Amino acid sequence: GHTTGPSLNNDKLYKFAYSAEVYVDRVKASLQKSAGYRISSGVDVNLLWRNPENDDDQLIKITIKDVQVENVNERPAAKNIFKGKSTEKIIGKEYLEALQRPIVLELVRGKVKTFYSYQNEPGFTQNIKRGLASLFQLQLHSGSSREVDISGKCNTTYHVRQDQVTKIKDLDSCETAKQGFTSHNPILDVGKKVTSATIYVLEDSFIKSIKAEENYVFLLNFRRKTGAKIVSKQRLELKSVQAGPGLIAGKQAAGVIKTLDSSYVAMPLEAEPVKSECKKCPSLSQHWQTIREHMHPEKLSKAEAAKSFLSFIKSIRKATKEEILQVIKSENKELLPQVVDAVTSAQTPESLEAILEFLDFKDVSTSILQERFLYACGFASHPSETLLKSLTDKFKGDIANEEIRETLVIVMGALIRKLCDKGGCKLPFVVEAKRLILNRLEKAKKDDNVRMYLLALKNALLPEAIPLLLKYAESEEGPISSLAATALQRYDPSFLTKEVKETMNRIYHQNRKVHEKTVRTTAAAIILNSNPSYMEVKNILLSIGELPMEMNKYMLSMIQDILHFEMPSSKTVRKVLKDMHAHNYDRFSKMGSSSAYSGYITRGPDVSSTYSLDILYSGSGILRRSNMNIHIFDRNAELHASQVVIEAQGLESIIAATPDEGEENLDSFAGMSAILFDVQLRPVTFFQGYGDLMSKMLSATGDPMNVVKGLILLTDYSQEIQLQSGPMASAEFLGGLAIDISGGMEFSLWYRESKTNVKNRVAVFLSGNTEVDSFFVKSGMETNLEVETALDFISTVQFSQYPFLVCMQMDRIESPFRSSVTKYESLPSGRRYTARKGKAEMLAGNEYPLHQENSNMCRKVFGAKSDSAGSWF
């Protein structure tokens, strides 16, 4: 024969047994206990027509009969959801009839040229037939090509060995209308691995048996122990060959089809999108009523709050604009901020329209809601260009509250960066927003305006903004220059050109003008973090000893930290130190209390997290800057989880001390600035000016100021999957964070002591749901993880003597950790089987040691205090 595809004999009926199974389980589990189901049936195949001009062009008819639905694993009667139900009852009469109506394939050289079926059949049954039809597509010579089947147009490779053919389909290459989204940062995202292989055994130039298997594996990048897999298997086995109907005569396939049944229509072999309707789902407002109580502000550091937030987002994603507005408008002001967090995080066109219609930026009284909306936009897991455009439009309009105006442009910066990271830097609205920020910065006259555009650039990290940042860092005063320098510090070192390094060296060594210590130390950190040359390191080391007292100690501590933590520049630093051995001791034995230190919080197989803590004082013992950072990273990516900076200046007059050189005219100021999940937030001011300071000091309750409070969607992964056997599957992982960060600063003139305190309270909830949905049965697995924890950072300074005593404490309380896995199978009638496994443990608390010098100081501070410590002041 000259066929290059399988060939059927005339007048024969081929009788096959067919089964399609799906399994859902944990990644490492064997399939014996998986959730899932099996559809089995007979399949009859016969040849209708062979092209007289070309033997290799055939029409074959395929009929499904005797359909059965059962568990994929043996279940005791009480746990079998199909028990006592006929197939017709399970699938439904109309669906079963549709499934058993025959299809016709035109096969040309083994590939499906045309798929004929009946119109107006349910999409679900049509897809099951497509899944069966796709099995009949194969070629009998080795090689690769792009071919279309139920999965779309995919790269497919055939390996042929005698009577066995293996077909490997690269599912990542399939062109289909993909539904779904992933999280912005890879560390918070989900990794996916997919495989598809089919083995054919041939006999007498036609199919004897087919085994197909398709695997989908999903893993959380930050905890690869947590994940899910979907396995789909198909089997077709020839049982007998009998005498069958004769051929239909005809010149062309189309004419033969008309003769056979004029209702047949040619359809795409690629699956059609289908969604099963939820019959008993509660409305959005009903759902909100059930979770409302967990969303009170005082409960926002509990896992239950994060869990409710995630379930609410899922409901909002299915809701209309009207339903969303109904919930927003009916809620009181205590719970509204949490509703705003959820509606904004849902990121659907409907939720964005609803929230923009509700918020009025001309109204000062709702500023707190405006701020929550803006931060939720900044943390968006997969922001759209439309979102950025909406914010740009708002920015150009009237905004009653100046702080909201600042927050708005700062958040625009964060969105520009996220869209650019995903390759959207040239989108028209991104270009417009970039231009707006850069142009307005160049024209800005007032310091406040300059500050807000610099903060926006600190989020956007545009390469084209570097020259502007350099100008502000070098030629402006105090806070502005410091902000421009910290913005440059956030860039990846690969962007820091020769010009950047030259400017940083000039600032640090004060070649052109005197700079404040805060800016000089940032400049030094940038130099040392971006692959410094031997000479750059040598000049910094030579300067230690000539610097103002506390800055000396700070720089020395920074160098020691680079060595102790083996940072990239440590090799160069070691080399320079070796060569400078002769004049070390005097230079490196400086007194002082400033310090810089880094260490690990966790080191795990998947991700690790580090903290770094540095504190710079003025010569009289008053805090200038304390900076606490937490970074999370894996092999390929990094996430700046948090940064809390407390800055103070011009406070010497309170304790009648002499300001440092060059800092005599600084205005009294203290404030706090935070970065959360790579997004710089709007800084908050504790006090500004001497009068404000004195009134706050005299009324100081020491109550910490709230910096961030709210709910953040961290992991946001949703993928729809078309299985090659016909059903739809989906994988959805959502991770939410309920957070409460506060910070404060208090003084006691009586004890000549000051305290700064940063409290981080967080709860994380992660829910994963992996499901296979055939219209008549759903099976899947839910995975939940939850943890609640708190990290406190306190620094106490006693400035009654020099060098003053500083004690830093960083504690994590013991934290409950719970995880559970629930497998389920359910029918639309509500009959349901579930199997749940859970685990709870306490993660031990930890007092982080920081460094030896600090431990010694803490003993002195707490030893020096008498027991009769009365109230402050």
Coordinates of C-alpha atoms in Angstrom, one line a residue, residues 30 91 96 472 526 613 670 714 850:
S30 CA 0.7 7.6 44.0
I91 CA -24.9 12.5 32.7
L96 CA -26.0 11.1 26.8
Y472 CA 19.3 65.8 42.5
I526 CA 26.0 52.0 46.2
L613 CA 19.8 46.4 60.0
A670 CA 11.5 62.8 62.4
L714 CA 0.5 38.2 47.0
L850 CA 22.5 40.5 65.7

